Amino acid sequence: MFVDSHCHLNFPQYADQLDQIRAEMAQAQVDRALCISTTLEEFPQVHALATRFDNFWATVGVHPDNEGIQEPTLQDLLDRAKLPKVVGIGETGLDYYRLEGRSVADMEWQRNRFRVHIQAALETDLPMVIHTRSSSEDTIAILKEAGQGKARGVFHCFTETQAVAKAALDLGFLISFSGILTFKNAADLREVAAFVPLDRCLIETDSPYLAPAPYRGKTNSPAYVPYVAKQLAEIKRVSPEEIGLATSRNFEQLFSVPAAT
């Protein structure tokens, strides 16, 4: 019924817990998960999860905030995107949150990396998984410029304003909400969630980060994505089951993933 559209199950804290996590997912009616790549170095582990388990899929990409890693070329992304069960490009985008004494102008390396990912998405016709933090104006501008009006995908773990959400929607992107939606101090985000049409929404955990209430502060799990669905259901004034069905359908259409059986 539910899909976790963004998680990092290759991270070390899950190394000996996958069987337990998958059992808890089944109990919580979370039938699928998308495992997200953040470096080329970790991509083999991410892809191995997708090929090992029939209800996991993978993306290929390098997170905008990662430094000191293998810089992705267009060919790097294209080659990996051809592999079985790779259904998206990312996560990619821009992140100016930790400038560490640098200026926005100094972050041209991030913008160049983002453009490489956009080109890979255009050439493969795969959806993008967009990360944007303290950088929404540039994120939208580069998507408009480099995406040529053809780039598509999802703004994941959305925490931006309604104006940014509208700009993303106008570009054809979906909006994904995480456990942040359940936080007491997230009233503004809940207003954004009310604004975004249900047929443009996804839900996610971003595991191991951002566990929803009542697990806030603990290691997150795909099994907790129904708590995000429950909060979104309250906002939309529908049932959690309707949220699960709608967001699952949106996930299937965006990432060309078959319906659960």
Tab-separated table of C-alpha atoms in Angstrom:
chain	number	residue	atom	x	y	z
A	1	MET	CA	0.000	0.000	0.000
A	2	PHE	CA	2.810	2.438	0.902
A	3	VAL	CA	6.039	3.256	-0.938
A	4	ASP	CA	9.125	4.799	0.618
A	5	SER	CA	10.297	6.885	-2.326
A	6	HIS	CA	13.664	7.852	-0.797
A	7	CYS	CA	15.888	5.929	1.614
A	8	HIS	CA	19.552	5.052	2.169
A	9	LEU	CA	19.517	1.409	3.249
A	10	ASN	CA	23.117	0.888	2.146
A	11	PHE	CA	24.347	3.013	5.055
A	12	PRO	CA	26.439	1.154	7.661
A	13	GLN	CA	23.841	1.217	10.451
A	14	TYR	CA	21.641	-1.104	8.378
A	15	ALA	CA	24.336	-3.650	7.514
A	16	ASP	CA	22.987	-6.431	9.718
A	17	GLN	CA	19.360	-5.273	9.920
A	18	LEU	CA	17.960	-5.710	6.428
A	19	ASP	CA	15.952	-8.828	7.224
A	20	GLN	CA	14.386	-7.118	10.233
A	21	ILE	CA	13.712	-3.935	8.278
A	22	ARG	CA	12.039	-5.838	5.479
A	23	ALA	CA	9.888	-7.769	7.951
A	24	GLU	CA	8.825	-4.523	9.618
A	25	MET	CA	8.090	-3.009	6.217
A	26	ALA	CA	5.810	-5.917	5.357
A	27	GLN	CA	4.008	-5.620	8.681
A	28	ALA	CA	3.495	-1.892	8.079
A	29	GLN	CA	2.238	-2.509	4.506
A	30	VAL	CA	5.224	-0.734	2.977
A	31	ASP	CA	5.614	-2.817	-0.142
A	32	ARG	CA	8.394	-0.973	-2.037
A	33	ALA	CA	11.375	1.320	-1.518
A	34	LEU	CA	13.682	3.388	-3.691
A	35	CYS	CA	17.334	3.218	-2.591
A	36	ILE	CA	19.175	6.446	-3.333
A	37	SER	CA	22.777	6.861	-4.445
A	38	THR	CA	24.825	9.751	-3.033
A	39	THR	CA	28.281	8.876	-4.439
A	40	LEU	CA	29.651	6.783	-7.255
A	41	GLU	CA	31.711	4.893	-4.681
A	42	GLU	CA	28.588	3.675	-2.893
A	43	PHE	CA	26.554	3.021	-6.026
A	44	PRO	CA	27.510	-0.699	-6.223
A	45	GLN	CA	26.037	-1.244	-2.747
A	46	VAL	CA	22.899	0.713	-3.603
A	47	HIS	CA	22.445	-1.192	-6.838
A	48	ALA	CA	23.062	-4.512	-5.095
A	49	LEU	CA	20.057	-3.852	-2.853
A	50	ALA	CA	17.864	-3.291	-5.897
A	51	THR	CA	19.031	-6.437	-7.647
A	52	ARG	CA	18.870	-8.574	-4.502
A	53	PHE	CA	15.311	-7.654	-3.518
A	54	ASP	CA	12.421	-7.604	-5.982
A	55	ASN	CA	10.660	-4.676	-4.246
A	56	PHE	CA	13.687	-2.345	-4.117
A	57	TRP	CA	14.877	-0.025	-6.889
A	58	ALA	CA	17.903	2.263	-7.210
A	59	THR	CA	19.047	5.629	-8.509
A	60	VAL	CA	22.488	6.802	-9.605
A	61	GLY	CA	23.870	10.181	-8.618
A	62	VAL	CA	26.207	12.209	-6.447
A	63	HIS	CA	24.779	14.360	-3.651
A	64	PRO	CA	25.544	18.070	-4.098
A	65	ASP	CA	27.082	18.352	-0.634
A	66	ASN	CA	29.639	15.561	-1.091
A	67	GLU	CA	33.239	16.643	-1.551
A	68	GLY	CA	36.454	14.656	-1.850
A	69	ILE	CA	34.759	11.915	-3.829
A	70	GLN	CA	34.828	10.762	-7.446
A	71	GLU	CA	33.369	13.552	-9.521
A	72	PRO	CA	30.736	12.105	-11.882
A	73	THR	CA	31.140	12.549	-15.600
A	74	LEU	CA	28.185	12.351	-17.930
A	75	GLN	CA	29.393	8.950	-19.118
A	76	ASP	CA	29.661	7.693	-15.529
A	77	LEU	CA	25.993	8.420	-15.008
A	78	LEU	CA	24.852	7.147	-18.396
A	79	ASP	CA	26.669	3.822	-17.996
A	80	ARG	CA	25.182	3.147	-14.577
A	81	ALA	CA	21.725	4.325	-15.591
A	82	LYS	CA	21.578	1.458	-18.120
A	83	LEU	CA	21.830	-1.167	-15.390
A	84	PRO	CA	18.761	-3.173	-14.344
A	85	LYS	CA	16.432	-1.547	-11.804
A	86	VAL	CA	18.077	1.880	-11.980
A	87	VAL	CA	15.055	4.140	-12.332
A	88	GLY	CA	16.276	7.666	-11.578
A	89	ILE	CA	19.124	10.183	-11.609
A	90	GLY	CA	20.160	11.578	-8.236
A	91	GLU	CA	20.044	12.596	-5.665
A	92	THR	CA	21.340	15.786	-7.153
A	93	GLY	CA	20.744	19.494	-6.863
A	94	LEU	CA	22.276	22.290	-4.835
A	95	ASP	CA	23.064	22.812	-1.158
A	96	TYR	CA	24.370	26.144	0.129
A	97	TYR	CA	23.598	25.399	3.788
A	98	ARG	CA	27.215	24.747	4.803
A	99	LEU	CA	29.291	27.250	2.868
A	100	GLU	CA	32.062	27.115	5.516
A	101	GLY	CA	33.442	30.531	4.700
A	102	ARG	CA	32.817	30.259	0.968
A	103	SER	CA	30.484	32.426	-1.064
A	104	VAL	CA	27.655	31.242	-3.285
A	105	ALA	CA	29.849	32.190	-6.237
A	106	ASP	CA	32.443	29.716	-4.953
A	107	MET	CA	29.926	26.882	-5.335
A	108	GLU	CA	30.111	26.780	-9.113
A	109	TRP	CA	31.418	23.217	-8.796
A	110	GLN	CA	28.033	22.240	-7.357
A	111	ARG	CA	26.179	23.952	-10.165
A	112	ASN	CA	28.364	22.248	-12.757
A	113	ARG	CA	27.757	18.862	-11.107
A	114	PHE	CA	24.029	19.557	-11.159
A	115	ARG	CA	24.140	20.356	-14.884
A	116	VAL	CA	25.886	17.042	-15.585
A	117	HIS	CA	23.075	15.205	-13.793
A	118	ILE	CA	20.423	17.138	-15.717
A	119	GLN	CA	22.070	16.197	-19.000
A	120	ALA	CA	22.148	12.549	-17.933
A	121	ALA	CA	18.461	12.702	-17.089
A	122	LEU	CA	17.646	14.214	-20.483
A	123	GLU	CA	19.687	11.633	-22.376
A	124	THR	CA	18.240	8.666	-20.460
A	125	ASP	CA	14.709	10.088	-20.062
A	126	LEU	CA	14.882	9.168	-16.383
A	127	PRO	CA	13.324	11.269	-13.615
A	128	MET	CA	15.553	13.288	-11.310
A	129	VAL	CA	15.652	13.196	-7.513
A	130	ILE	CA	16.286	16.806	-6.492
A	131	HIS	CA	17.896	17.948	-3.251
A	132	THR	CA	17.766	21.682	-2.579
A	133	ARG	CA	18.735	23.443	0.635
A	134	SER	CA	19.281	27.187	1.010
A	135	SER	CA	19.558	27.241	-2.783
A	136	SER	CA	16.069	27.082	-4.233
A	137	GLU	CA	16.414	30.098	-6.539
A	138	ASP	CA	19.471	28.659	-8.276
A	139	THR	CA	17.994	25.151	-8.281
A	140	ILE	CA	14.895	26.310	-10.142
A	141	ALA	CA	16.882	28.561	-12.489
A	142	ILE	CA	19.300	25.811	-13.519
A	143	LEU	CA	16.469	23.314	-14.014
A	144	LYS	CA	14.765	25.816	-16.320
A	145	GLU	CA	17.964	26.568	-18.231
A	146	ALA	CA	19.673	23.184	-18.470
A	147	GLY	CA	16.492	21.113	-18.313
A	148	GLN	CA	15.125	22.747	-21.454
A	149	GLY	CA	11.612	22.246	-20.143
A	150	LYS	CA	12.038	18.478	-20.470
A	151	ALA	CA	13.575	17.505	-17.126
A	152	ARG	CA	11.183	15.780	-14.746
A	153	GLY	CA	11.322	14.175	-11.343
A	154	VAL	CA	10.720	14.945	-7.669
A	155	PHE	CA	11.861	17.508	-5.129
A	156	HIS	CA	12.613	15.175	-2.260
A	157	CYS	CA	12.279	15.857	1.486
A	158	PHE	CA	10.605	19.156	0.696
A	159	THR	CA	11.130	21.951	3.261
A	160	GLU	CA	10.843	25.040	1.058
A	161	THR	CA	8.111	27.655	0.706
A	162	GLN	CA	4.850	27.425	-1.183
A	163	ALA	CA	6.348	29.675	-3.854
A	164	VAL	CA	9.163	27.173	-4.430
A	165	ALA	CA	6.660	24.329	-4.480
A	166	LYS	CA	4.635	26.154	-7.133
A	167	ALA	CA	7.769	26.748	-9.212
A	168	ALA	CA	8.657	23.052	-9.005
A	169	LEU	CA	5.114	22.018	-9.892
A	170	ASP	CA	5.088	24.428	-12.828
A	171	LEU	CA	8.207	22.669	-14.132
A	172	GLY	CA	6.345	19.346	-13.963
A	173	PHE	CA	8.046	18.012	-10.845
A	174	LEU	CA	6.436	16.148	-7.975
A	175	ILE	CA	6.914	17.055	-4.298
A	176	SER	CA	7.909	14.473	-1.687
A	177	PHE	CA	7.239	14.879	2.028
A	178	SER	CA	9.268	13.231	4.788
A	179	GLY	CA	8.885	12.761	8.536
A	180	ILE	CA	9.483	16.497	8.954
A	181	LEU	CA	5.812	16.880	8.086
A	182	THR	CA	4.954	15.351	11.509
A	183	PHE	CA	7.190	17.682	13.547
A	184	LYS	CA	5.432	20.126	15.871
A	185	ASN	CA	7.349	23.094	14.447
A	186	ALA	CA	6.480	22.256	10.820
A	187	ALA	CA	3.185	24.164	10.546
A	188	ASP	CA	4.416	26.101	7.497
A	189	LEU	CA	5.354	22.862	5.730
A	190	ARG	CA	1.930	21.413	6.453
A	191	GLU	CA	0.444	24.453	4.707
A	192	VAL	CA	2.627	23.679	1.685
A	193	ALA	CA	1.422	20.074	1.771
A	194	ALA	CA	-2.159	21.315	1.726
A	195	PHE	CA	-1.329	23.345	-1.379
A	196	VAL	CA	0.326	20.541	-3.383
A	197	PRO	CA	-2.258	18.437	-5.279
A	198	LEU	CA	-2.384	14.826	-4.133
A	199	ASP	CA	-1.626	13.569	-7.628
A	200	ARG	CA	1.726	15.414	-7.399
A	201	CYS	CA	2.732	14.109	-3.945
A	202	LEU	CA	5.146	11.391	-2.853
A	203	ILE	CA	6.055	10.264	0.660
A	204	GLU	CA	9.450	9.158	1.949
A	205	THR	CA	11.551	8.569	5.038
A	206	ASP	CA	15.037	9.685	3.920
A	207	SER	CA	16.212	6.902	6.254
A	208	PRO	CA	18.287	6.878	8.376
A	209	TYR	CA	17.459	10.564	8.904
A	210	LEU	CA	14.376	12.490	10.030
A	211	ALA	CA	12.324	9.794	11.738
A	212	PRO	CA	8.708	10.954	12.082
A	213	ALA	CA	6.943	11.477	15.368
A	214	PRO	CA	6.743	9.436	17.576
A	215	TYR	CA	10.225	8.172	16.634
A	216	ARG	CA	11.874	11.578	16.176
A	217	GLY	CA	15.567	11.453	17.070
A	218	LYS	CA	15.858	7.718	16.432
A	219	THR	CA	17.177	5.876	13.389
A	220	ASN	CA	14.544	6.068	10.691
A	221	SER	CA	13.212	3.100	8.706
A	222	PRO	CA	11.036	2.617	5.622
A	223	ALA	CA	8.556	0.955	7.970
A	224	TYR	CA	7.819	4.423	9.375
A	225	VAL	CA	6.591	5.964	6.120
A	226	PRO	CA	2.935	5.292	7.089
A	227	TYR	CA	3.343	7.968	9.769
A	228	VAL	CA	4.068	10.469	6.999
A	229	ALA	CA	1.029	9.165	5.132
A	230	LYS	CA	-1.112	9.581	8.251
A	231	GLN	CA	-0.058	13.199	8.664
A	232	LEU	CA	-0.628	13.951	4.993
A	233	ALA	CA	-4.036	12.278	5.235
A	234	GLU	CA	-5.022	14.612	8.066
A	235	ILE	CA	-3.922	17.600	5.993
A	236	LYS	CA	-5.785	16.407	2.896
A	237	ARG	CA	-8.803	15.198	4.924
A	238	VAL	CA	-8.721	11.743	3.409
A	239	SER	CA	-7.804	8.324	4.778
A	240	PRO	CA	-4.195	7.100	5.125
A	241	GLU	CA	-5.163	4.310	2.746
A	242	GLU	CA	-6.092	6.852	0.077
A	243	ILE	CA	-2.744	8.584	0.581
A	244	GLY	CA	-0.970	5.251	0.250
A	245	LEU	CA	-2.770	4.346	-2.963
A	246	ALA	CA	-2.351	7.797	-4.518
A	247	THR	CA	1.337	8.188	-3.690
A	248	SER	CA	2.046	4.628	-4.805
A	249	ARG	CA	0.387	5.356	-8.135
A	250	ASN	CA	2.398	8.580	-8.457
A	251	PHE	CA	5.599	6.661	-7.708
A	252	GLU	CA	4.804	4.017	-10.323
A	253	GLN	CA	4.082	6.604	-12.990
A	254	LEU	CA	7.116	8.776	-12.270
A	255	PHE	CA	9.698	5.991	-12.009
A	256	SER	CA	8.053	3.516	-14.434
A	257	VAL	CA	7.850	0.901	-11.696
A	258	PRO	CA	5.192	-1.829	-11.923
A	259	ALA	CA	2.325	-1.878	-9.477
A	260	ALA	CA	2.694	-4.045	-6.394
A	261	THR	CA	1.275	-7.536	-6.697
